[in-house]
């Protein structure tokens, strides 16, 4: 089995050269697979969909975390919704002012598998500032109003366990779970292959939050290689993005030279997120 393909909604396929299957199991929620690859490092798949490779995971995890946390004035309590691989938590912990990170992941087995087989991504989950909550994030968010400065929705595709994380009711619960001045970021899929999802998510977000903005990045092993993210809240401006703080947490993708540039959208993406 030298080549492994992810087929995306009968529209495209991504092929990766794998050298070994190091783990496979069926959790109560999904099929979890970990592979060694040629050129991409470890690969995590859930129900046949690529969740990350060690080659390019930094793009996604830096974008979903550093942009909102460098806009918020002083983020101390952060909730990561989903994100069982631990990569977003790893990036959040690079912000010295963060005092508490709650990871709410519905499938504990994803987290335990990543801790065992992909420690470069999941290796910070034992930090004393991290609380692991293995539960339905929809219920957890609803039951924790006024609790977080930032909520990062690191979900998989809006099917199966993640289906409830893309609707207006959940976004309204996110707003209630924020402290004053709080901010939300979320992955919002491919503008090429999931245009209806992107359009729908931004419409729902604008029905809940005063301020909603889109940004994007290049992730080669995600369908189309182009991925969108949302930033939402009631009390922030993009010009709040602090280049000094960005420089302090600069990784391999996000840094002061990127900053507001992540919000410079191609025209077709701008029209999509604005509902044109």
mmCIF file with all atom_site columns, C-alpha atoms in Angstrom, residues 40-179:
data_model
loop_
_atom_site.group_PDB
_atom_site.id
_atom_site.type_symbol
_atom_site.label_atom_id
_atom_site.label_alt_id
_atom_site.label_comp_id
_atom_site.label_asym_id
_atom_site.label_entity_id
_atom_site.label_seq_id
_atom_site.pdbx_PDB_ins_code
_atom_site.Cartn_x
_atom_site.Cartn_y
_atom_site.Cartn_z
_atom_site.occupancy
_atom_site.B_iso_or_equiv
_atom_site.pdbx_formal_charge
_atom_site.auth_seq_id
_atom_site.auth_comp_id
_atom_site.auth_asym_id
_atom_site.auth_atom_id
_atom_site.pdbx_PDB_model_num
ATOM 1   C CA . UNK A 1 40  ? 5.030   14.241 5.178  1.00 0.00 ? 40  UNK A CA 1
ATOM 2   C CA . UNK A 1 41  ? 5.965   12.684 8.521  1.00 0.00 ? 41  UNK A CA 1
ATOM 3   C CA . UNK A 1 42  ? 3.197   11.134 10.591 1.00 0.00 ? 42  UNK A CA 1
ATOM 4   C CA . UNK A 1 43  ? -0.301  11.295 9.158  1.00 0.00 ? 43  UNK A CA 1
ATOM 5   C CA . UNK A 1 44  ? -3.554  11.247 11.154 1.00 0.00 ? 44  UNK A CA 1
ATOM 6   C CA . UNK A 1 45  ? -6.785  10.230 9.441  1.00 0.00 ? 45  UNK A CA 1
ATOM 7   C CA . UNK A 1 46  ? -10.296 10.130 10.892 1.00 0.00 ? 46  UNK A CA 1
ATOM 8   C CA . UNK A 1 47  ? -12.923 8.199  8.962  1.00 0.00 ? 47  UNK A CA 1
ATOM 9   C CA . UNK A 1 48  ? -10.698 8.327  5.897  1.00 0.00 ? 48  UNK A CA 1
ATOM 10  C CA . UNK A 1 49  ? -10.142 12.114 6.022  1.00 0.00 ? 49  UNK A CA 1
ATOM 11  C CA . UNK A 1 50  ? -6.713  13.688 6.490  1.00 0.00 ? 50  UNK A CA 1
ATOM 12  C CA . UNK A 1 51  ? -6.656  15.604 9.769  1.00 0.00 ? 51  UNK A CA 1
ATOM 13  C CA . UNK A 1 52  ? -2.975  16.484 9.813  1.00 0.00 ? 52  UNK A CA 1
ATOM 14  C CA . UNK A 1 53  ? 0.465   15.640 8.602  1.00 0.00 ? 53  UNK A CA 1
ATOM 15  C CA . UNK A 1 54  ? 3.619   16.663 10.424 1.00 0.00 ? 54  UNK A CA 1
ATOM 16  C CA . UNK A 1 55  ? 4.771   18.473 7.281  1.00 0.00 ? 55  UNK A CA 1
ATOM 17  C CA . UNK A 1 56  ? 2.104   21.187 7.257  1.00 0.00 ? 56  UNK A CA 1
ATOM 18  C CA . UNK A 1 57  ? 0.057   20.991 10.476 1.00 0.00 ? 57  UNK A CA 1
ATOM 19  C CA . UNK A 1 58  ? 1.769   24.124 11.795 1.00 0.00 ? 58  UNK A CA 1
ATOM 20  C CA . UNK A 1 59  ? -0.077  26.312 9.285  1.00 0.00 ? 59  UNK A CA 1
ATOM 21  C CA . UNK A 1 60  ? -3.516  25.365 10.573 1.00 0.00 ? 60  UNK A CA 1
ATOM 22  C CA . UNK A 1 61  ? -2.637  25.346 14.254 1.00 0.00 ? 61  UNK A CA 1
ATOM 23  C CA . UNK A 1 62  ? -0.825  28.684 14.164 1.00 0.00 ? 62  UNK A CA 1
ATOM 24  C CA . UNK A 1 63  ? -3.588  30.421 12.221 1.00 0.00 ? 63  UNK A CA 1
ATOM 25  C CA . UNK A 1 64  ? -6.459  29.263 14.409 1.00 0.00 ? 64  UNK A CA 1
ATOM 26  C CA . UNK A 1 65  ? -4.669  30.239 17.624 1.00 0.00 ? 65  UNK A CA 1
ATOM 27  C CA . UNK A 1 66  ? -2.226  33.143 17.216 1.00 0.00 ? 66  UNK A CA 1
ATOM 28  C CA . UNK A 1 67  ? -4.482  35.447 15.191 1.00 0.00 ? 67  UNK A CA 1
ATOM 29  C CA . UNK A 1 68  ? -7.285  35.629 17.808 1.00 0.00 ? 68  UNK A CA 1
ATOM 30  C CA . UNK A 1 69  ? -4.967  35.529 20.802 1.00 0.00 ? 69  UNK A CA 1
ATOM 31  C CA . UNK A 1 70  ? -2.887  38.434 19.459 1.00 0.00 ? 70  UNK A CA 1
ATOM 32  C CA . UNK A 1 71  ? -6.039  40.498 18.849 1.00 0.00 ? 71  UNK A CA 1
ATOM 33  C CA . UNK A 1 72  ? -7.598  39.920 22.284 1.00 0.00 ? 72  UNK A CA 1
ATOM 34  C CA . UNK A 1 73  ? -6.313  42.415 24.820 1.00 0.00 ? 73  UNK A CA 1
ATOM 35  C CA . UNK A 1 74  ? -5.322  39.909 27.510 1.00 0.00 ? 74  UNK A CA 1
ATOM 36  C CA . UNK A 1 75  ? -6.433  36.286 26.957 1.00 0.00 ? 75  UNK A CA 1
ATOM 37  C CA . UNK A 1 76  ? -6.167  34.273 30.156 1.00 0.00 ? 76  UNK A CA 1
ATOM 38  C CA . UNK A 1 77  ? -8.772  31.514 29.783 1.00 0.00 ? 77  UNK A CA 1
ATOM 39  C CA . UNK A 1 78  ? -8.995  29.710 26.445 1.00 0.00 ? 78  UNK A CA 1
ATOM 40  C CA . UNK A 1 79  ? -11.313 26.939 25.279 1.00 0.00 ? 79  UNK A CA 1
ATOM 41  C CA . UNK A 1 80  ? -10.332 24.680 22.381 1.00 0.00 ? 80  UNK A CA 1
ATOM 42  C CA . UNK A 1 81  ? -13.360 22.921 20.898 1.00 0.00 ? 81  UNK A CA 1
ATOM 43  C CA . UNK A 1 82  ? -12.355 19.670 19.239 1.00 0.00 ? 82  UNK A CA 1
ATOM 44  C CA . UNK A 1 83  ? -8.657  19.761 18.525 1.00 0.00 ? 83  UNK A CA 1
ATOM 45  C CA . UNK A 1 84  ? -8.049  16.363 20.050 1.00 0.00 ? 84  UNK A CA 1
ATOM 46  C CA . UNK A 1 85  ? -4.676  16.076 18.296 1.00 0.00 ? 85  UNK A CA 1
ATOM 47  C CA . UNK A 1 86  ? -3.311  18.748 20.664 1.00 0.00 ? 86  UNK A CA 1
ATOM 48  C CA . UNK A 1 87  ? -1.758  21.021 18.054 1.00 0.00 ? 87  UNK A CA 1
ATOM 49  C CA . UNK A 1 88  ? -3.904  24.041 18.836 1.00 0.00 ? 88  UNK A CA 1
ATOM 50  C CA . UNK A 1 89  ? -3.270  23.655 22.566 1.00 0.00 ? 89  UNK A CA 1
ATOM 51  C CA . UNK A 1 90  ? 0.469   23.507 21.838 1.00 0.00 ? 90  UNK A CA 1
ATOM 52  C CA . UNK A 1 91  ? 0.276   26.884 20.103 1.00 0.00 ? 91  UNK A CA 1
ATOM 53  C CA . UNK A 1 92  ? -1.995  28.474 22.728 1.00 0.00 ? 92  UNK A CA 1
ATOM 54  C CA . UNK A 1 93  ? 0.541   27.617 25.426 1.00 0.00 ? 93  UNK A CA 1
ATOM 55  C CA . UNK A 1 94  ? 3.127   29.775 23.675 1.00 0.00 ? 94  UNK A CA 1
ATOM 56  C CA . UNK A 1 95  ? 1.204   32.831 24.926 1.00 0.00 ? 95  UNK A CA 1
ATOM 57  C CA . UNK A 1 96  ? 2.675   33.579 28.366 1.00 0.00 ? 96  UNK A CA 1
ATOM 58  C CA . UNK A 1 97  ? -0.423  35.342 29.689 1.00 0.00 ? 97  UNK A CA 1
ATOM 59  C CA . UNK A 1 98  ? -2.653  32.287 29.230 1.00 0.00 ? 98  UNK A CA 1
ATOM 60  C CA . UNK A 1 99  ? -3.459  30.787 32.609 1.00 0.00 ? 99  UNK A CA 1
ATOM 61  C CA . UNK A 1 100 ? -5.912  28.027 31.645 1.00 0.00 ? 100 UNK A CA 1
ATOM 62  C CA . UNK A 1 101 ? -6.624  26.027 28.485 1.00 0.00 ? 101 UNK A CA 1
ATOM 63  C CA . UNK A 1 102 ? -9.588  23.671 28.354 1.00 0.00 ? 102 UNK A CA 1
ATOM 64  C CA . UNK A 1 103 ? -9.570  21.116 25.541 1.00 0.00 ? 103 UNK A CA 1
ATOM 65  C CA . UNK A 1 104 ? -13.091 19.799 24.966 1.00 0.00 ? 104 UNK A CA 1
ATOM 66  C CA . UNK A 1 105 ? -12.895 16.804 22.635 1.00 0.00 ? 105 UNK A CA 1
ATOM 67  C CA . UNK A 1 106 ? -15.716 14.322 22.177 1.00 0.00 ? 106 UNK A CA 1
ATOM 68  C CA . UNK A 1 107 ? -13.452 11.378 21.320 1.00 0.00 ? 107 UNK A CA 1
ATOM 69  C CA . UNK A 1 108 ? -10.837 10.635 23.971 1.00 0.00 ? 108 UNK A CA 1
ATOM 70  C CA . UNK A 1 109 ? -9.238  8.008  21.779 1.00 0.00 ? 109 UNK A CA 1
ATOM 71  C CA . UNK A 1 110 ? -8.117  10.632 19.242 1.00 0.00 ? 110 UNK A CA 1
ATOM 72  C CA . UNK A 1 111 ? -6.202  12.425 21.962 1.00 0.00 ? 111 UNK A CA 1
ATOM 73  C CA . UNK A 1 112 ? -4.658  9.291  23.445 1.00 0.00 ? 112 UNK A CA 1
ATOM 74  C CA . UNK A 1 113 ? -3.620  7.990  20.032 1.00 0.00 ? 113 UNK A CA 1
ATOM 75  C CA . UNK A 1 114 ? -1.968  11.317 19.178 1.00 0.00 ? 114 UNK A CA 1
ATOM 76  C CA . UNK A 1 115 ? -0.184  11.430 22.528 1.00 0.00 ? 115 UNK A CA 1
ATOM 77  C CA . UNK A 1 116 ? 1.252   8.011  21.809 1.00 0.00 ? 116 UNK A CA 1
ATOM 78  C CA . UNK A 1 117 ? 2.001   8.237  18.092 1.00 0.00 ? 117 UNK A CA 1
ATOM 79  C CA . UNK A 1 118 ? 2.300   11.963 17.227 1.00 0.00 ? 118 UNK A CA 1
ATOM 80  C CA . UNK A 1 119 ? 3.967   13.552 20.279 1.00 0.00 ? 119 UNK A CA 1
ATOM 81  C CA . UNK A 1 120 ? 5.361   16.431 18.207 1.00 0.00 ? 120 UNK A CA 1
ATOM 82  C CA . UNK A 1 121 ? 1.764   17.655 17.969 1.00 0.00 ? 121 UNK A CA 1
ATOM 83  C CA . UNK A 1 122 ? 0.187   16.336 21.183 1.00 0.00 ? 122 UNK A CA 1
ATOM 84  C CA . UNK A 1 123 ? 3.183   16.615 23.478 1.00 0.00 ? 123 UNK A CA 1
ATOM 85  C CA . UNK A 1 124 ? 1.998   19.662 25.438 1.00 0.00 ? 124 UNK A CA 1
ATOM 86  C CA . UNK A 1 125 ? -1.283  18.204 26.666 1.00 0.00 ? 125 UNK A CA 1
ATOM 87  C CA . UNK A 1 126 ? 0.270   17.284 30.014 1.00 0.00 ? 126 UNK A CA 1
ATOM 88  C CA . UNK A 1 127 ? 1.058   20.934 30.792 1.00 0.00 ? 127 UNK A CA 1
ATOM 89  C CA . UNK A 1 128 ? -0.444  21.885 34.208 1.00 0.00 ? 128 UNK A CA 1
ATOM 90  C CA . UNK A 1 129 ? -2.390  24.740 32.582 1.00 0.00 ? 129 UNK A CA 1
ATOM 91  C CA . UNK A 1 130 ? -4.328  22.267 30.422 1.00 0.00 ? 130 UNK A CA 1
ATOM 92  C CA . UNK A 1 131 ? -7.606  20.625 31.417 1.00 0.00 ? 131 UNK A CA 1
ATOM 93  C CA . UNK A 1 132 ? -8.802  17.761 29.237 1.00 0.00 ? 132 UNK A CA 1
ATOM 94  C CA . UNK A 1 133 ? -12.576 17.407 29.004 1.00 0.00 ? 133 UNK A CA 1
ATOM 95  C CA . UNK A 1 134 ? -13.852 14.485 26.949 1.00 0.00 ? 134 UNK A CA 1
ATOM 96  C CA . UNK A 1 135 ? -17.450 15.449 26.290 1.00 0.00 ? 135 UNK A CA 1
ATOM 97  C CA . UNK A 1 136 ? -19.870 16.844 23.721 1.00 0.00 ? 136 UNK A CA 1
ATOM 98  C CA . UNK A 1 137 ? -18.670 20.405 23.132 1.00 0.00 ? 137 UNK A CA 1
ATOM 99  C CA . UNK A 1 138 ? -22.191 21.608 22.330 1.00 0.00 ? 138 UNK A CA 1
ATOM 100 C CA . UNK A 1 139 ? -23.312 20.734 25.854 1.00 0.00 ? 139 UNK A CA 1
ATOM 101 C CA . UNK A 1 140 ? -20.067 21.896 27.459 1.00 0.00 ? 140 UNK A CA 1
ATOM 102 C CA . UNK A 1 141 ? -20.246 25.341 25.857 1.00 0.00 ? 141 UNK A CA 1
ATOM 103 C CA . UNK A 1 142 ? -23.927 25.708 26.759 1.00 0.00 ? 142 UNK A CA 1
ATOM 104 C CA . UNK A 1 143 ? -23.187 24.878 30.392 1.00 0.00 ? 143 UNK A CA 1
ATOM 105 C CA . UNK A 1 144 ? -20.254 27.304 30.821 1.00 0.00 ? 144 UNK A CA 1
ATOM 106 C CA . UNK A 1 145 ? -21.502 30.847 30.221 1.00 0.00 ? 145 UNK A CA 1
ATOM 107 C CA . UNK A 1 146 ? -19.148 33.771 30.739 1.00 0.00 ? 146 UNK A CA 1
ATOM 108 C CA . UNK A 1 147 ? -16.117 31.521 31.165 1.00 0.00 ? 147 UNK A CA 1
ATOM 109 C CA . UNK A 1 148 ? -13.572 32.175 28.390 1.00 0.00 ? 148 UNK A CA 1
ATOM 110 C CA . UNK A 1 149 ? -11.649 35.020 26.809 1.00 0.00 ? 149 UNK A CA 1
ATOM 111 C CA . UNK A 1 150 ? -11.142 33.094 23.575 1.00 0.00 ? 150 UNK A CA 1
ATOM 112 C CA . UNK A 1 151 ? -12.798 30.032 22.071 1.00 0.00 ? 151 UNK A CA 1
ATOM 113 C CA . UNK A 1 152 ? -11.033 28.267 19.191 1.00 0.00 ? 152 UNK A CA 1
ATOM 114 C CA . UNK A 1 153 ? -13.293 25.898 17.260 1.00 0.00 ? 153 UNK A CA 1
ATOM 115 C CA . UNK A 1 154 ? -10.843 23.312 15.918 1.00 0.00 ? 154 UNK A CA 1
ATOM 116 C CA . UNK A 1 155 ? -13.408 20.964 14.431 1.00 0.00 ? 155 UNK A CA 1
ATOM 117 C CA . UNK A 1 156 ? -13.304 18.382 11.691 1.00 0.00 ? 156 UNK A CA 1
ATOM 118 C CA . UNK A 1 157 ? -15.575 18.512 8.640  1.00 0.00 ? 157 UNK A CA 1
ATOM 119 C CA . UNK A 1 158 ? -19.250 19.261 9.522  1.00 0.00 ? 158 UNK A CA 1
ATOM 120 C CA . UNK A 1 159 ? -20.371 15.641 9.433  1.00 0.00 ? 159 UNK A CA 1
ATOM 121 C CA . UNK A 1 160 ? -20.583 12.985 12.139 1.00 0.00 ? 160 UNK A CA 1
ATOM 122 C CA . UNK A 1 161 ? -19.377 14.125 15.592 1.00 0.00 ? 161 UNK A CA 1
ATOM 123 C CA . UNK A 1 162 ? -18.669 17.669 14.345 1.00 0.00 ? 162 UNK A CA 1
ATOM 124 C CA . UNK A 1 163 ? -22.011 18.338 12.650 1.00 0.00 ? 163 UNK A CA 1
ATOM 125 C CA . UNK A 1 164 ? -23.366 20.395 15.553 1.00 0.00 ? 164 UNK A CA 1
ATOM 126 C CA . UNK A 1 165 ? -20.403 22.796 15.594 1.00 0.00 ? 165 UNK A CA 1
ATOM 127 C CA . UNK A 1 166 ? -21.370 24.763 12.470 1.00 0.00 ? 166 UNK A CA 1
ATOM 128 C CA . UNK A 1 167 ? -24.854 26.097 13.262 1.00 0.00 ? 167 UNK A CA 1
ATOM 129 C CA . UNK A 1 168 ? -26.369 29.293 14.597 1.00 0.00 ? 168 UNK A CA 1
ATOM 130 C CA . UNK A 1 169 ? -27.527 27.773 17.885 1.00 0.00 ? 169 UNK A CA 1
ATOM 131 C CA . UNK A 1 170 ? -23.979 26.700 18.719 1.00 0.00 ? 170 UNK A CA 1
ATOM 132 C CA . UNK A 1 171 ? -22.584 30.091 17.728 1.00 0.00 ? 171 UNK A CA 1
ATOM 133 C CA . UNK A 1 172 ? -25.091 31.777 20.066 1.00 0.00 ? 172 UNK A CA 1
ATOM 134 C CA . UNK A 1 173 ? -23.901 29.495 22.883 1.00 0.00 ? 173 UNK A CA 1
ATOM 135 C CA . UNK A 1 174 ? -20.296 30.420 22.032 1.00 0.00 ? 174 UNK A CA 1
ATOM 136 C CA . UNK A 1 175 ? -21.163 34.094 22.422 1.00 0.00 ? 175 UNK A CA 1
ATOM 137 C CA . UNK A 1 176 ? -22.699 33.446 25.845 1.00 0.00 ? 176 UNK A CA 1
ATOM 138 C CA . UNK A 1 177 ? -19.635 31.442 26.906 1.00 0.00 ? 177 UNK A CA 1
ATOM 139 C CA . UNK A 1 178 ? -17.335 34.399 26.284 1.00 0.00 ? 178 UNK A CA 1
ATOM 140 C CA . UNK A 1 179 ? -16.212 36.909 28.857 1.00 0.00 ? 179 UNK A CA 1
#
